[in-house]
Coordinates of C-alpha atoms in Angstrom, one line a residue:
M1 CA -10.8 24.8 -1.4
Q2 CA -14.3 23.0 -0.8
E3 CA -15.1 22.5 2.6
L4 CA -17.9 19.9 3.8
H5 CA -19.4 19.0 7.6
D6 CA -20.4 15.6 9.0
A7 CA -18.9 14.7 5.6
P8 CA -19.2 10.5 4.5
L9 CA -15.5 9.4 4.3
A10 CA -16.5 5.8 3.3
P11 CA -17.0 6.9 -0.5
L12 CA -13.5 8.1 -0.5
T13 CA -11.7 4.7 0.5
T14 CA -11.8 1.1 -1.3
F15 CA -13.1 -0.5 1.4
R16 CA -16.3 1.7 1.3
L17 CA -16.2 1.7 5.0
G18 CA -15.6 4.1 8.0
G19 CA -17.9 7.0 9.7
P20 CA -18.0 10.7 8.8
A21 CA -15.2 13.2 9.3
T22 CA -16.5 16.7 11.7
R23 CA -14.8 18.4 8.5
L24 CA -13.7 17.6 5.4
V25 CA -11.8 19.9 3.0
T26 CA -10.6 19.1 -0.5
A27 CA -7.6 20.9 -1.7
T28 CA -6.5 21.3 -5.1
T29 CA -3.1 23.2 -4.7
D30 CA -0.2 22.8 -2.4
A31 CA -0.9 26.3 -1.3
E32 CA -4.0 25.0 -0.1
V33 CA -2.5 21.6 1.1
I34 CA -0.6 23.8 3.6
A35 CA -3.2 26.2 4.6
A36 CA -5.4 23.5 5.7
V37 CA -2.8 21.8 7.5
R38 CA -1.4 24.9 9.3
E39 CA -4.9 26.1 10.5
A40 CA -5.5 22.3 11.7
D41 CA -2.3 22.6 13.7
D42 CA -2.6 26.1 15.0
S43 CA -6.2 24.9 16.3
G44 CA -5.0 22.0 18.0
T45 CA -7.9 20.0 15.6
P46 CA -6.8 16.5 15.0
L47 CA -5.6 16.0 11.2
L48 CA -6.5 13.0 9.0
V49 CA -4.7 13.0 5.7
I50 CA -6.2 11.4 2.7
G51 CA -5.1 10.6 -0.5
G52 CA -6.9 7.5 -2.8
G53 CA -8.0 5.8 0.4
S54 CA -6.9 2.6 -0.6
N55 CA -4.9 1.8 2.3
L56 CA -7.2 3.0 4.9
V57 CA -9.3 1.4 7.5
I58 CA -11.6 4.3 9.4
G59 CA -13.7 3.2 12.3
D60 CA -17.3 3.3 12.1
K61 CA -17.6 6.4 14.5
G62 CA -15.6 8.4 12.1
F63 CA -13.2 11.1 12.7
D64 CA -13.6 13.8 15.0
G65 CA -11.4 16.4 13.4
T66 CA -10.1 17.6 10.1
A67 CA -10.2 15.0 7.2
L68 CA -7.9 17.0 4.3
R69 CA -8.4 15.1 0.9
I70 CA -5.5 15.8 -1.2
A71 CA -6.7 16.1 -4.6
T72 CA -3.7 18.0 -6.1
T73 CA -2.5 17.7 -10.1
G74 CA 0.6 17.6 -12.0
F75 CA 2.7 15.0 -14.3
E76 CA 5.9 16.3 -15.4
T77 CA 9.0 14.9 -17.3
R78 CA 11.8 16.4 -18.3
G79 CA 14.0 13.8 -20.0
T80 CA 14.0 10.6 -17.5
T81 CA 13.0 12.4 -14.6
L82 CA 9.4 12.9 -13.4
E83 CA 7.5 14.9 -11.0
L84 CA 4.2 14.1 -9.9
A85 CA 2.1 16.0 -7.4
A86 CA 0.4 14.3 -4.6
G87 CA -2.9 14.2 -5.4
E88 CA -1.8 12.7 -8.9
V89 CA -3.7 9.2 -9.7
W90 CA -1.1 6.6 -9.4
T91 CA -2.6 3.8 -11.8
D92 CA -2.7 6.7 -14.7
A93 CA 0.5 8.0 -13.6
V94 CA 2.0 4.9 -14.1
A95 CA 0.3 4.3 -17.5
R96 CA 1.5 7.9 -18.9
T97 CA 5.2 6.5 -18.0
V98 CA 4.8 3.7 -19.9
E99 CA 3.5 5.9 -23.1
A100 CA 6.5 8.2 -22.6
G101 CA 8.6 4.9 -22.9
L102 CA 10.9 5.5 -19.7
A103 CA 10.6 2.2 -17.3
G104 CA 11.0 1.7 -13.9
I105 CA 7.7 1.8 -12.3
E106 CA 6.1 -0.4 -14.9
C107 CA 5.2 -3.1 -12.8
L108 CA 3.0 -1.2 -10.6
A109 CA 1.0 -0.7 -12.5
G110 CA -2.7 -1.1 -11.5
I111 CA -2.0 -0.2 -7.5
P112 CA -4.7 2.1 -6.6
G113 CA -4.5 5.3 -4.5
S114 CA -2.8 8.5 -5.2
A115 CA 1.1 9.4 -5.8
G116 CA 1.8 11.0 -2.4
A117 CA 1.1 8.2 -0.7
T118 CA 3.7 5.9 -2.4
P119 CA 6.4 6.8 -0.5
I120 CA 5.1 6.8 2.8
Q121 CA 4.2 2.7 2.4
N122 CA 7.6 2.2 -0.2
V123 CA 4.9 0.8 -2.3
G124 CA 6.1 -2.4 -4.3
A125 CA 4.8 -4.9 -6.3
Y126 CA 5.9 -7.9 -8.7
G127 CA 9.9 -6.9 -7.9
Q128 CA 9.7 -3.1 -7.9
E129 CA 9.5 -0.8 -5.1
V130 CA 9.2 3.2 -5.8
S131 CA 12.2 3.4 -3.1
S132 CA 14.6 2.1 -6.1
T133 CA 13.5 5.3 -8.3
I134 CA 12.0 7.8 -5.8
T135 CA 15.2 10.5 -5.9
E136 CA 13.1 13.7 -4.1
V137 CA 10.2 13.7 -1.6
V138 CA 8.9 17.4 -1.2
A139 CA 6.8 17.4 1.8
Y140 CA 5.2 20.0 4.4
D141 CA 7.2 19.4 7.7
R142 CA 4.3 20.0 10.5
R143 CA 7.0 20.7 13.4
A144 CA 9.6 22.9 11.8
G145 CA 6.2 25.0 9.8
E146 CA 7.8 25.0 6.4
T147 CA 7.9 23.0 3.1
V148 CA 11.4 20.7 2.9
T149 CA 13.2 18.4 0.2
L150 CA 14.2 15.0 1.2
T151 CA 16.6 13.1 -0.8
N152 CA 15.9 9.1 -1.1
E153 CA 18.4 8.2 1.5
E154 CA 16.7 10.7 4.0
C155 CA 13.5 8.9 3.0
V156 CA 15.0 5.8 4.9
F157 CA 13.0 3.5 3.1
S158 CA 12.9 0.0 4.0
Y159 CA 10.3 -2.9 3.3
R160 CA 6.6 -1.5 3.5
H161 CA 8.4 1.2 5.6
S162 CA 9.7 4.9 5.6
R163 CA 10.7 8.1 7.7
F164 CA 7.1 9.3 6.5
K165 CA 5.2 6.2 8.1
A166 CA 7.6 6.2 11.1
D167 CA 6.5 9.5 11.9
P168 CA 3.3 9.7 10.5
D169 CA 2.0 13.2 12.0
R170 CA 5.2 15.2 11.0
Y171 CA 4.9 15.3 7.3
V172 CA 2.6 15.8 4.4
V173 CA 4.2 14.8 1.3
L174 CA 3.4 17.6 -1.6
R175 CA 5.2 15.9 -4.3
V176 CA 7.8 13.0 -5.6
R177 CA 10.3 13.0 -8.1
F178 CA 11.3 9.9 -9.8
G179 CA 14.4 8.9 -11.7
L180 CA 13.3 6.6 -14.6
E181 CA 15.4 5.2 -17.2
D182 CA 14.9 4.9 -21.5
A183 CA 15.6 1.5 -21.9
G184 CA 14.7 1.9 -25.8
G185 CA 11.3 0.1 -25.2
L186 CA 12.2 -2.0 -22.9
S187 CA 11.1 -2.4 -19.0
A188 CA 13.7 -2.5 -16.7
P189 CA 15.1 -5.9 -15.3
V190 CA 12.3 -8.3 -14.6
R191 CA 12.9 -9.4 -11.0
Y192 CA 9.6 -11.4 -9.9
A193 CA 9.2 -15.2 -11.2
E194 CA 5.5 -14.7 -11.7
A195 CA 5.8 -11.7 -14.2
A196 CA 8.8 -13.4 -15.6
R197 CA 6.5 -16.3 -16.5
A198 CA 3.8 -14.3 -17.8
L199 CA 6.0 -12.6 -19.9
G200 CA 8.0 -15.5 -21.4
V201 CA 11.4 -14.2 -20.4
D202 CA 14.2 -15.0 -17.6
Q203 CA 14.0 -13.5 -14.3
G204 CA 16.5 -10.1 -14.7
D205 CA 15.9 -10.0 -18.4
R206 CA 14.1 -7.2 -19.8
A207 CA 10.6 -7.1 -21.8
P208 CA 8.8 -4.7 -24.0
L209 CA 7.8 -2.0 -21.9
A210 CA 3.9 -2.0 -22.6
R211 CA 3.7 -6.0 -22.5
A212 CA 5.4 -5.6 -18.9
S213 CA 2.7 -3.2 -17.4
E214 CA -0.2 -5.4 -19.3
A215 CA 1.1 -8.4 -18.1
V216 CA 1.2 -6.9 -14.3
L217 CA -2.3 -5.8 -14.8
E218 CA -3.6 -9.0 -16.3
L219 CA -2.1 -10.6 -12.9
R220 CA -3.5 -8.2 -10.8
A221 CA -7.0 -8.5 -12.1
G222 CA -6.9 -12.1 -11.5
K223 CA -6.4 -11.9 -8.0
G224 CA -9.0 -9.1 -7.7
M225 CA -6.5 -6.5 -7.0
L226 CA -7.8 -3.8 -9.8
L227 CA -10.5 -1.9 -8.7
D228 CA -14.5 -2.5 -10.0
P229 CA -17.0 -1.5 -8.3
D230 CA -18.9 -4.0 -9.2
D231 CA -16.6 -6.6 -8.0
H232 CA -16.8 -7.1 -4.2
D233 CA -13.1 -9.3 -4.3
T234 CA -12.0 -5.3 -5.0
W235 CA -13.4 -3.6 -2.2
S236 CA -10.4 -3.9 -0.4
A237 CA -7.3 -2.7 0.7
G238 CA -5.3 -4.9 -1.5
S239 CA -2.7 -7.0 0.7
F240 CA -4.1 -6.4 4.0
F241 CA -1.0 -8.1 5.8
T242 CA 2.8 -7.1 5.2
N243 CA 4.8 -10.7 4.7
P244 CA 6.3 -11.4 7.8
I245 CA 10.3 -11.1 8.2
L246 CA 11.7 -13.6 10.9
T247 CA 14.8 -13.9 12.5
D248 CA 17.0 -16.9 12.2
A249 CA 16.0 -18.2 15.2
Q250 CA 12.2 -17.0 14.8
L251 CA 12.5 -19.2 11.1
A252 CA 13.8 -22.3 12.7
D253 CA 10.7 -22.0 15.5
F254 CA 8.7 -21.6 12.7
H255 CA 10.1 -24.6 10.6
A256 CA 9.7 -26.5 13.4
R257 CA 5.8 -25.6 13.5
V258 CA 5.6 -26.2 9.9
R259 CA 7.0 -29.7 9.8
E260 CA 4.5 -30.4 12.8
R261 CA 1.4 -29.3 10.7
L262 CA 2.0 -29.8 7.4
G263 CA 4.6 -32.9 7.2
D264 CA 8.6 -33.0 6.8
G265 CA 8.1 -32.4 3.4
A266 CA 6.8 -28.8 3.4
E267 CA 8.2 -26.2 2.1
P268 CA 7.3 -22.6 2.9
P269 CA 8.0 -19.8 0.9
A270 CA 11.5 -17.9 2.1
Y271 CA 13.6 -14.7 0.6
P272 CA 16.6 -13.3 1.9
A273 CA 15.9 -10.1 3.6
G274 CA 18.9 -9.0 4.8
E275 CA 21.5 -10.8 6.9
G276 CA 19.9 -13.0 9.5
R277 CA 16.5 -12.1 8.5
T278 CA 13.9 -14.1 6.0
K279 CA 10.8 -13.1 4.8
T280 CA 7.8 -15.6 4.1
S281 CA 4.4 -15.2 2.2
A282 CA 1.6 -13.9 4.5
A283 CA -1.1 -15.4 1.6
W284 CA 0.9 -19.0 2.2
L285 CA 0.5 -18.7 6.0
I286 CA -3.5 -17.5 5.5
D287 CA -4.0 -20.5 3.4
K288 CA -1.9 -23.4 5.6
A289 CA -3.5 -22.1 8.4
G290 CA -6.9 -23.0 7.2
F291 CA -8.4 -20.0 6.1
A292 CA -9.2 -20.5 2.3
K293 CA -10.1 -18.2 -0.4
G294 CA -14.1 -16.9 0.2
Y295 CA -13.6 -17.8 4.0
G296 CA -16.3 -16.2 6.0
S297 CA -20.0 -15.8 6.3
G298 CA -20.5 -12.6 7.4
P299 CA -20.4 -9.2 5.1
A300 CA -16.4 -9.2 5.6
R301 CA -14.9 -12.4 3.6
I302 CA -11.5 -13.1 2.7
S303 CA -11.3 -12.4 -1.3
T304 CA -12.7 -15.1 -3.5
K305 CA -9.4 -14.6 -5.7
H306 CA -6.8 -14.0 -3.2
T307 CA -5.9 -14.8 0.6
L308 CA -3.9 -11.9 1.4
A309 CA -7.1 -9.6 0.8
L310 CA -9.5 -8.8 3.3
T311 CA -13.1 -7.4 1.4
N312 CA -16.6 -6.0 1.6
R313 CA -19.3 -7.8 0.6
G314 CA -21.6 -4.9 0.5
G315 CA -23.3 -3.7 4.1
A316 CA -19.8 -4.7 6.3
T317 CA -19.1 -2.1 9.3
T318 CA -15.3 -1.4 9.8
E319 CA -15.8 -3.8 13.2
D320 CA -17.0 -6.8 10.6
L321 CA -14.0 -6.4 9.0
L322 CA -11.6 -6.3 12.2
E323 CA -13.4 -9.4 13.5
L324 CA -12.2 -11.1 10.4
A325 CA -8.6 -9.6 10.7
R326 CA -8.1 -10.4 14.1
E327 CA -9.6 -14.3 13.3
V328 CA -6.9 -14.5 10.6
V329 CA -4.0 -12.9 12.8
A330 CA -4.9 -15.6 15.6
G331 CA -5.1 -18.5 13.8
V332 CA -1.9 -18.1 11.8
H333 CA -0.2 -17.4 15.4
R334 CA -1.9 -20.5 16.5
A335 CA -0.6 -22.7 14.1
F336 CA 2.9 -21.1 13.2
G337 CA 3.8 -19.0 16.1
V338 CA 4.2 -16.0 13.4
T339 CA 2.2 -12.5 14.2
L340 CA 1.1 -10.9 11.1
V341 CA 1.1 -7.0 11.0
N342 CA -1.9 -5.0 9.0
E343 CA -0.5 -2.8 6.1
P344 CA -3.4 -0.4 6.1
V345 CA -3.6 2.8 8.1
T346 CA -6.3 2.1 11.3
V347 CA -7.9 5.5 12.2
G348 CA -9.8 5.5 15.2
V349 CA -9.4 1.6 15.7
S350 CA -6.5 -0.9 15.8
L351 CA -6.6 -5.0 15.6

């Protein structure tokens, strides 16, 4: 287990932002993870758990406590079941399942971060969410002081949410187990319209597994959603805001504001989100509120490839990023009465 003091955290995040941690511990086994967590809890030291750093906004002052970087490894398949150590690189894990002919997470290719973070956020893209394939999550329960195994149902998954996100100081994910599918070299049914078009299939049809993964990678690259150190559009946390879910009353007010601003023929994106609820597009809201791709004049700007990504153009501070985020939130609310919610976890700061 490696230990550093006054350690920079910015290099451990995809934003490349944030101040140092008082202490940084890197754990490579589950036992080391548990030992570091117990030590922090027993001493009353604040603890920050870091995986791939792709969903993290750390304040410029850094973190006064112990930052625990989970660097555990482990990829094991048994038939169509998959177990991943929390520290496994998610993009690599998805690629290996595709090579093994296992379907179910191929449309989550290219998402940066670690496997252990996926159940926390219920990571999803292009019509797939990890909640559809996760069978169990093994975690250290800090409250009980023991390792527990939670079923899919016990994880209480919902849109970009879970039991782990609802109670962030209780669980540290150690391992994630998935139930995948052997579909004879084919993908899971393609649910997302954009992915279906790219693959030349109808929604709900299957496509060659490897091609489905490749198509998603191509779509993500076109939006600056694949990490590239030379491309500042990828110095981001991917989608900075979640897609708003509106009640029927909120939806009616939203439509009235859309007509007032854009005319009677304007139709915002709308997707069913459960009884009496409708999901709309944060990217559409941002664009129609006047924040185009590349918006901004400082070191933090909207991506030139996708309005939903806020980026560090080099030399930005976390406060630069938050100022931009607040401007976007205020502008969207002023235009449409909808309040955007940040997707990345904030440490020592807030919008």
